[in-house]
PDB file of N, CA and C in Angstrom:
ATOM      1  N   UNK A   1      23.491 -38.947 -10.554  1.00 55.00           N
ATOM      2  CA  UNK A   1      23.569 -37.731 -10.327  1.00 55.00           C
ATOM      3  C   UNK A   1      22.191 -37.547  -9.071  1.00 55.00           C
ATOM      4  N   UNK A   2      22.355 -36.608  -8.258  1.00 59.00           N
ATOM      5  CA  UNK A   2      21.740 -36.866  -7.252  1.00 59.00           C
ATOM      6  C   UNK A   2      20.752 -35.067  -7.293  1.00 59.00           C
ATOM      7  N   UNK A   3      19.618 -35.300  -7.160  1.00 60.00           N
ATOM      8  CA  UNK A   3      18.776 -33.830  -7.231  1.00 60.00           C
ATOM      9  C   UNK A   3      18.153 -33.856  -5.811  1.00 60.00           C
ATOM     10  N   UNK A   4      18.341 -32.576  -5.045  1.00 59.00           N
ATOM     11  CA  UNK A   4      18.248 -32.415  -4.080  1.00 59.00           C
ATOM     12  C   UNK A   4      16.707 -32.063  -3.826  1.00 59.00           C
ATOM     13  N   UNK A   5      15.835 -32.005  -3.004  1.00 57.00           N
ATOM     14  CA  UNK A   5      14.395 -32.017  -2.969  1.00 57.00           C
ATOM     15  C   UNK A   5      14.625 -30.415  -1.962  1.00 57.00           C
ATOM     16  N   UNK A   6      13.904 -29.321  -2.489  1.00 58.00           N
ATOM     17  CA  UNK A   6      13.474 -28.022  -1.709  1.00 58.00           C
ATOM     18  C   UNK A   6      12.704 -28.369  -1.090  1.00 58.00           C
ATOM     19  N   UNK A   7      13.076 -27.513   0.186  1.00 58.00           N
ATOM     20  CA  UNK A   7      11.822 -27.622   1.445  1.00 58.00           C
ATOM     21  C   UNK A   7      11.258 -26.410   1.487  1.00 58.00           C
ATOM     22  N   UNK A   8       9.953 -27.163   1.280  1.00 59.00           N
ATOM     23  CA  UNK A   8       8.839 -26.143   1.027  1.00 59.00           C
ATOM     24  C   UNK A   8       7.847 -25.608   1.863  1.00 59.00           C
ATOM     25  N   UNK A   9       7.759 -26.651   3.079  1.00 65.00           N
ATOM     26  CA  UNK A   9       7.288 -26.286   4.381  1.00 65.00           C
ATOM     27  C   UNK A   9       7.662 -25.095   5.346  1.00 65.00           C
ATOM     28  N   UNK A  10       8.995 -25.431   5.374  1.00 80.00           N
ATOM     29  CA  UNK A  10       9.414 -23.990   6.449  1.00 80.00           C
ATOM     30  C   UNK A  10      10.108 -22.607   5.841  1.00 80.00           C
ATOM     31  N   UNK A  11       9.633 -23.096   4.019  1.00 84.00           N
ATOM     32  CA  UNK A  11      10.056 -21.616   3.542  1.00 84.00           C
ATOM     33  C   UNK A  11       8.744 -20.775   3.579  1.00 84.00           C
ATOM     34  N   UNK A  12       7.857 -20.927   3.630  1.00 83.00           N
ATOM     35  CA  UNK A  12       6.528 -20.243   3.991  1.00 83.00           C
ATOM     36  C   UNK A  12       6.495 -19.756   5.146  1.00 83.00           C
ATOM     37  N   UNK A  13       6.900 -20.346   6.114  1.00 86.00           N
ATOM     38  CA  UNK A  13       6.426 -19.776   7.697  1.00 86.00           C
ATOM     39  C   UNK A  13       7.992 -18.820   7.361  1.00 86.00           C
ATOM     40  N   UNK A  14       9.027 -18.780   7.076  1.00 87.00           N
ATOM     41  CA  UNK A  14      10.464 -18.221   6.990  1.00 87.00           C
ATOM     42  C   UNK A  14       9.932 -16.955   6.369  1.00 87.00           C
ATOM     43  N   UNK A  15       8.887 -16.996   5.488  1.00 86.00           N
ATOM     44  CA  UNK A  15       8.529 -15.882   4.724  1.00 86.00           C
ATOM     45  C   UNK A  15       7.299 -14.931   5.529  1.00 86.00           C
ATOM     46  N   UNK A  16       6.543 -15.625   6.100  1.00 86.00           N
ATOM     47  CA  UNK A  16       5.565 -14.881   7.170  1.00 86.00           C
ATOM     48  C   UNK A  16       6.314 -14.011   8.047  1.00 86.00           C
ATOM     49  N   UNK A  17       7.015 -14.953   8.652  1.00 88.00           N
ATOM     50  CA  UNK A  17       7.670 -14.462   9.739  1.00 88.00           C
ATOM     51  C   UNK A  17       9.096 -13.121   9.755  1.00 88.00           C
ATOM     52  N   UNK A  18       9.692 -13.315   8.395  1.00 90.00           N
ATOM     53  CA  UNK A  18      10.487 -12.406   7.880  1.00 90.00           C
ATOM     54  C   UNK A  18       9.367 -11.056   7.643  1.00 90.00           C
ATOM     55  N   UNK A  19       8.533 -11.074   7.142  1.00 90.00           N
ATOM     56  CA  UNK A  19       7.574  -9.878   6.710  1.00 90.00           C
ATOM     57  C   UNK A  19       6.446  -9.779   7.696  1.00 90.00           C
ATOM     58  N   UNK A  20       6.459  -9.922   8.763  1.00 92.00           N
ATOM     59  CA  UNK A  20       5.298 -10.035   9.518  1.00 92.00           C
ATOM     60  C   UNK A  20       4.670  -8.817   9.922  1.00 92.00           C
ATOM     61  N   UNK A  21       5.644  -7.900  10.231  1.00 92.00           N
ATOM     62  CA  UNK A  21       5.302  -6.405  10.582  1.00 92.00           C
ATOM     63  C   UNK A  21       4.505  -5.724   9.024  1.00 92.00           C
ATOM     64  N   UNK A  22       5.265  -6.058   7.789  1.00 91.00           N
ATOM     65  CA  UNK A  22       4.536  -5.483   6.714  1.00 91.00           C
ATOM     66  C   UNK A  22       3.197  -6.063   6.772  1.00 91.00           C
ATOM     67  N   UNK A  23       3.117  -7.357   7.046  1.00 92.00           N
ATOM     68  CA  UNK A  23       1.728  -7.800   7.012  1.00 92.00           C
ATOM     69  C   UNK A  23       0.638  -6.988   7.911  1.00 92.00           C
ATOM     70  N   UNK A  24       1.052  -6.709   8.940  1.00 92.00           N
ATOM     71  CA  UNK A  24       0.509  -6.044  10.012  1.00 92.00           C
ATOM     72  C   UNK A  24      -0.158  -4.544   9.688  1.00 92.00           C
ATOM     73  N   UNK A  25       0.586  -4.277   8.807  1.00 92.00           N
ATOM     74  CA  UNK A  25       1.038  -3.075   8.445  1.00 92.00           C
ATOM     75  C   UNK A  25      -0.149  -2.836   7.367  1.00 92.00           C
ATOM     76  N   UNK A  26      -0.420  -3.673   6.718  1.00 92.00           N
ATOM     77  CA  UNK A  26      -1.155  -3.858   5.309  1.00 92.00           C
ATOM     78  C   UNK A  26      -2.756  -4.012   5.920  1.00 92.00           C
ATOM     79  N   UNK A  27      -2.704  -5.025   6.734  1.00 92.00           N
ATOM     80  CA  UNK A  27      -4.276  -5.464   7.549  1.00 92.00           C
ATOM     81  C   UNK A  27      -4.556  -4.429   8.219  1.00 92.00           C
ATOM     82  N   UNK A  28      -3.702  -3.554   8.585  1.00 92.00           N
ATOM     83  CA  UNK A  28      -4.632  -2.449   9.451  1.00 92.00           C
ATOM     84  C   UNK A  28      -4.895  -1.127   8.350  1.00 92.00           C
ATOM     85  N   UNK A  29      -4.176  -1.111   7.633  1.00 91.00           N
ATOM     86  CA  UNK A  29      -4.581   0.015   6.505  1.00 91.00           C
ATOM     87  C   UNK A  29      -5.781  -0.647   6.005  1.00 91.00           C
ATOM     88  N   UNK A  30      -6.124  -2.008   5.723  1.00 88.00           N
ATOM     89  CA  UNK A  30      -7.219  -2.564   4.957  1.00 88.00           C
ATOM     90  C   UNK A  30      -8.439  -2.410   6.000  1.00 88.00           C
ATOM     91  N   UNK A  31      -7.971  -2.405   7.211  1.00 88.00           N
ATOM     92  CA  UNK A  31      -9.198  -2.421   8.315  1.00 88.00           C
ATOM     93  C   UNK A  31      -9.438  -0.962   8.336  1.00 88.00           C
ATOM     94  N   UNK A  32      -8.609  -0.362   8.500  1.00 86.00           N
ATOM     95  CA  UNK A  32      -9.382   1.188   8.437  1.00 86.00           C
ATOM     96  C   UNK A  32      -9.911   1.713   7.204  1.00 86.00           C
ATOM     97  N   UNK A  33      -9.443   1.401   5.787  1.00 83.00           N
ATOM     98  CA  UNK A  33     -10.125   1.609   4.760  1.00 83.00           C
ATOM     99  C   UNK A  33     -11.475   1.006   4.639  1.00 83.00           C
ATOM    100  N   UNK A  34     -11.646  -0.079   4.998  1.00 83.00           N
ATOM    101  CA  UNK A  34     -12.949  -0.935   4.724  1.00 83.00           C
ATOM    102  C   UNK A  34     -13.691  -0.217   5.782  1.00 83.00           C
ATOM    103  N   UNK A  35     -13.553   0.357   7.169  1.00 83.00           N
ATOM    104  CA  UNK A  35     -14.390   0.500   7.997  1.00 83.00           C
ATOM    105  C   UNK A  35     -14.804   2.244   7.782  1.00 83.00           C
ATOM    106  N   UNK A  36     -14.363   2.901   6.880  1.00 79.00           N
ATOM    107  CA  UNK A  36     -14.608   3.901   6.212  1.00 79.00           C
ATOM    108  C   UNK A  36     -15.781   3.887   5.547  1.00 79.00           C
ATOM    109  N   UNK A  37     -16.922   4.978   5.670  1.00 78.00           N
ATOM    110  CA  UNK A  37     -18.122   4.776   4.692  1.00 78.00           C
ATOM    111  C   UNK A  37     -17.711   5.195   3.169  1.00 78.00           C
ATOM    112  N   UNK A  38     -18.271   4.928   2.390  1.00 72.00           N
ATOM    113  CA  UNK A  38     -17.953   4.820   0.756  1.00 72.00           C
ATOM    114  C   UNK A  38     -18.581   6.466   0.479  1.00 72.00           C
ATOM    115  N   UNK A  39     -17.642   7.200  -0.347  1.00 71.00           N
ATOM    116  CA  UNK A  39     -18.419   8.656  -0.767  1.00 71.00           C
ATOM    117  C   UNK A  39     -19.511   8.427  -1.453  1.00 71.00           C
ATOM    118  N   UNK A  40     -20.404   9.203  -1.574  1.00 71.00           N
ATOM    119  CA  UNK A  40     -21.586   9.614  -2.258  1.00 71.00           C
ATOM    120  C   UNK A  40     -21.272  10.640  -3.179  1.00 71.00           C
ATOM    121  N   UNK A  41     -20.787  10.318  -4.626  1.00 66.00           N
ATOM    122  CA  UNK A  41     -20.549  11.339  -5.581  1.00 66.00           C
ATOM    123  C   UNK A  41     -21.585  11.615  -6.394  1.00 66.00           C
ATOM    124  N   UNK A  42     -22.778  11.241  -6.011  1.00 71.00           N
ATOM    125  CA  UNK A  42     -23.737  12.031  -6.612  1.00 71.00           C
ATOM    126  C   UNK A  42     -23.996  13.358  -6.409  1.00 71.00           C
ATOM    127  N   UNK A  43     -23.854  13.829  -4.744  1.00 71.00           N
ATOM    128  CA  UNK A  43     -24.188  14.895  -4.755  1.00 71.00           C
ATOM    129  C   UNK A  43     -22.937  15.952  -4.645  1.00 71.00           C
ATOM    130  N   UNK A  44     -21.802  15.533  -5.150  1.00 69.00           N
ATOM    131  CA  UNK A  44     -20.859  16.370  -5.268  1.00 69.00           C
ATOM    132  C   UNK A  44     -20.737  16.965  -6.480  1.00 69.00           C
ATOM    133  N   UNK A  45     -20.367  18.421  -6.376  1.00 77.00           N
ATOM    134  CA  UNK A  45     -20.702  19.222  -7.512  1.00 77.00           C
ATOM    135  C   UNK A  45     -18.987  19.040  -8.323  1.00 77.00           C
ATOM    136  N   UNK A  46     -19.260  20.027  -9.639  1.00 79.00           N
ATOM    137  CA  UNK A  46     -18.021  19.825 -10.260  1.00 79.00           C
ATOM    138  C   UNK A  46     -16.810  20.442  -9.650  1.00 79.00           C
ATOM    139  N   UNK A  47     -17.228  21.515  -8.914  1.00 82.00           N
ATOM    140  CA  UNK A  47     -15.995  22.125  -8.275  1.00 82.00           C
ATOM    141  C   UNK A  47     -15.243  21.292  -7.135  1.00 82.00           C
ATOM    142  N   UNK A  48     -16.229  20.648  -6.493  1.00 78.00           N
ATOM    143  CA  UNK A  48     -15.381  19.939  -5.582  1.00 78.00           C
ATOM    144  C   UNK A  48     -14.517  18.737  -5.843  1.00 78.00           C
ATOM    145  N   UNK A  49     -15.330  18.153  -6.965  1.00 78.00           N
ATOM    146  CA  UNK A  49     -14.299  17.238  -7.745  1.00 78.00           C
ATOM    147  C   UNK A  49     -13.049  17.915  -8.146  1.00 78.00           C
ATOM    148  N   UNK A  50     -13.330  19.024  -9.178  1.00 86.00           N
ATOM    149  CA  UNK A  50     -11.964  19.852  -9.540  1.00 86.00           C
ATOM    150  C   UNK A  50     -10.958  19.924  -8.332  1.00 86.00           C
ATOM    151  N   UNK A  51     -11.307  20.180  -7.363  1.00 87.00           N
ATOM    152  CA  UNK A  51     -10.393  20.715  -6.245  1.00 87.00           C
ATOM    153  C   UNK A  51      -9.666  19.489  -5.853  1.00 87.00           C
ATOM    154  N   UNK A  52     -10.757  18.392  -5.658  1.00 83.00           N
ATOM    155  CA  UNK A  52      -9.804  16.648  -5.313  1.00 83.00           C
ATOM    156  C   UNK A  52      -8.946  16.507  -6.726  1.00 83.00           C
ATOM    157  N   UNK A  53      -9.000  16.523  -7.894  1.00 87.00           N
ATOM    158  CA  UNK A  53      -7.968  16.354  -8.582  1.00 87.00           C
ATOM    159  C   UNK A  53      -6.750  17.279  -8.752  1.00 87.00           C
ATOM    160  N   UNK A  54      -7.272  18.789  -8.239  1.00 91.00           N
ATOM    161  CA  UNK A  54      -5.935  19.484  -8.015  1.00 91.00           C
ATOM    162  C   UNK A  54      -5.068  18.863  -6.725  1.00 91.00           C
ATOM    163  N   UNK A  55      -5.622  18.815  -5.979  1.00 89.00           N
ATOM    164  CA  UNK A  55      -5.301  18.580  -5.021  1.00 89.00           C
ATOM    165  C   UNK A  55      -4.299  17.218  -4.724  1.00 89.00           C
ATOM    166  N   UNK A  56      -4.787  15.947  -5.677  1.00 88.00           N
ATOM    167  CA  UNK A  56      -4.260  14.909  -5.939  1.00 88.00           C
ATOM    168  C   UNK A  56      -2.695  14.989  -6.839  1.00 88.00           C
ATOM    169  N   UNK A  57      -3.216  16.167  -7.964  1.00 89.00           N
ATOM    170  CA  UNK A  57      -1.858  16.429  -8.706  1.00 89.00           C
ATOM    171  C   UNK A  57      -0.928  17.045  -8.118  1.00 89.00           C
ATOM    172  N   UNK A  58      -1.422  18.164  -6.943  1.00 91.00           N
ATOM    173  CA  UNK A  58      -0.149  18.452  -5.958  1.00 91.00           C
ATOM    174  C   UNK A  58       0.555  17.425  -5.201  1.00 91.00           C
ATOM    175  N   UNK A  59       0.066  16.704  -4.529  1.00 91.00           N
ATOM    176  CA  UNK A  59       0.457  15.380  -3.804  1.00 91.00           C
ATOM    177  C   UNK A  59       1.479  14.213  -4.349  1.00 91.00           C
ATOM    178  N   UNK A  60       0.878  14.406  -5.698  1.00 90.00           N
ATOM    179  CA  UNK A  60       1.442  12.993  -6.667  1.00 90.00           C
ATOM    180  C   UNK A  60       2.744  13.413  -6.591  1.00 90.00           C
ATOM    181  N   UNK A  61       3.545  14.434  -7.333  1.00 91.00           N
ATOM    182  CA  UNK A  61       5.055  14.572  -7.131  1.00 91.00           C
ATOM    183  C   UNK A  61       6.077  14.596  -5.671  1.00 91.00           C
ATOM    184  N   UNK A  62       5.208  14.760  -4.981  1.00 92.00           N
ATOM    185  CA  UNK A  62       5.598  14.298  -3.570  1.00 92.00           C
ATOM    186  C   UNK A  62       5.669  12.823  -3.186  1.00 92.00           C
ATOM    187  N   UNK A  63       4.717  12.362  -3.258  1.00 90.00           N
ATOM    188  CA  UNK A  63       4.881  10.775  -2.955  1.00 90.00           C
ATOM    189  C   UNK A  63       5.995  10.228  -3.973  1.00 90.00           C
ATOM    190  N   UNK A  64       5.614  10.161  -5.534  1.00 92.00           N
ATOM    191  CA  UNK A  64       7.016  10.222  -6.072  1.00 92.00           C
ATOM    192  C   UNK A  64       8.306  10.134  -5.362  1.00 92.00           C
ATOM    193  N   UNK A  65       8.674  11.251  -4.976  1.00 93.00           N
ATOM    194  CA  UNK A  65      10.076  11.824  -4.223  1.00 93.00           C
ATOM    195  C   UNK A  65      10.093  11.057  -2.972  1.00 93.00           C
ATOM    196  N   UNK A  66       8.942  10.953  -2.374  1.00 93.00           N
ATOM    197  CA  UNK A  66       9.577  10.363  -1.061  1.00 93.00           C
ATOM    198  C   UNK A  66       9.856   8.775  -1.405  1.00 93.00           C
ATOM    199  N   UNK A  67       9.413   8.107  -2.435  1.00 91.00           N
ATOM    200  CA  UNK A  67       9.463   6.765  -2.783  1.00 91.00           C
ATOM    201  C   UNK A  67      10.675   6.516  -3.326  1.00 91.00           C
ATOM    202  N   UNK A  68      11.263   7.455  -4.179  1.00 93.00           N
ATOM    203  CA  UNK A  68      12.460   7.462  -4.699  1.00 93.00           C
ATOM    204  C   UNK A  68      13.604   7.770  -3.641  1.00 93.00           C
ATOM    205  N   UNK A  69      13.227   8.624  -2.812  1.00 93.00           N
ATOM    206  CA  UNK A  69      14.598   9.018  -1.422  1.00 93.00           C
ATOM    207  C   UNK A  69      14.598   7.718  -0.527  1.00 93.00           C
ATOM    208  N   UNK A  70      13.282   7.022  -0.550  1.00 90.00           N
ATOM    209  CA  UNK A  70      13.405   5.465   0.293  1.00 90.00           C
ATOM    210  C   UNK A  70      14.101   4.653  -0.155  1.00 90.00           C
ATOM    211  N   UNK A  71      13.806   4.318  -1.770  1.00 90.00           N
ATOM    212  CA  UNK A  71      14.376   3.295  -2.398  1.00 90.00           C
ATOM    213  C   UNK A  71      16.032   3.617  -2.600  1.00 90.00           C
ATOM    214  N   UNK A  72      16.446   4.828  -2.574  1.00 88.00           N
ATOM    215  CA  UNK A  72      17.908   5.394  -2.202  1.00 88.00           C
ATOM    216  C   UNK A  72      18.419   4.903  -0.920  1.00 88.00           C
ATOM    217  N   UNK A  73      17.601   4.811   0.337  1.00 85.00           N
ATOM    218  CA  UNK A  73      18.311   4.620   1.340  1.00 85.00           C
ATOM    219  C   UNK A  73      18.341   3.033   1.646  1.00 85.00           C
TER     220      UNK A  73
END
């Protein structure tokens, strides 16, 4: 019985080539995020934090629906 070896050198190269656009988008996103200054929440009031939470709660269902529609197609 013969056991065939799995080619591993070309597999990584093929995966990187296949997902190159995704890797570029993630790298650009990370660059933009890391270039932004960190927020200073010590000076934030409770009202502004509450508004932030409300906006997030409003946008979250829209994000979920967009992801579900994306997965459908």
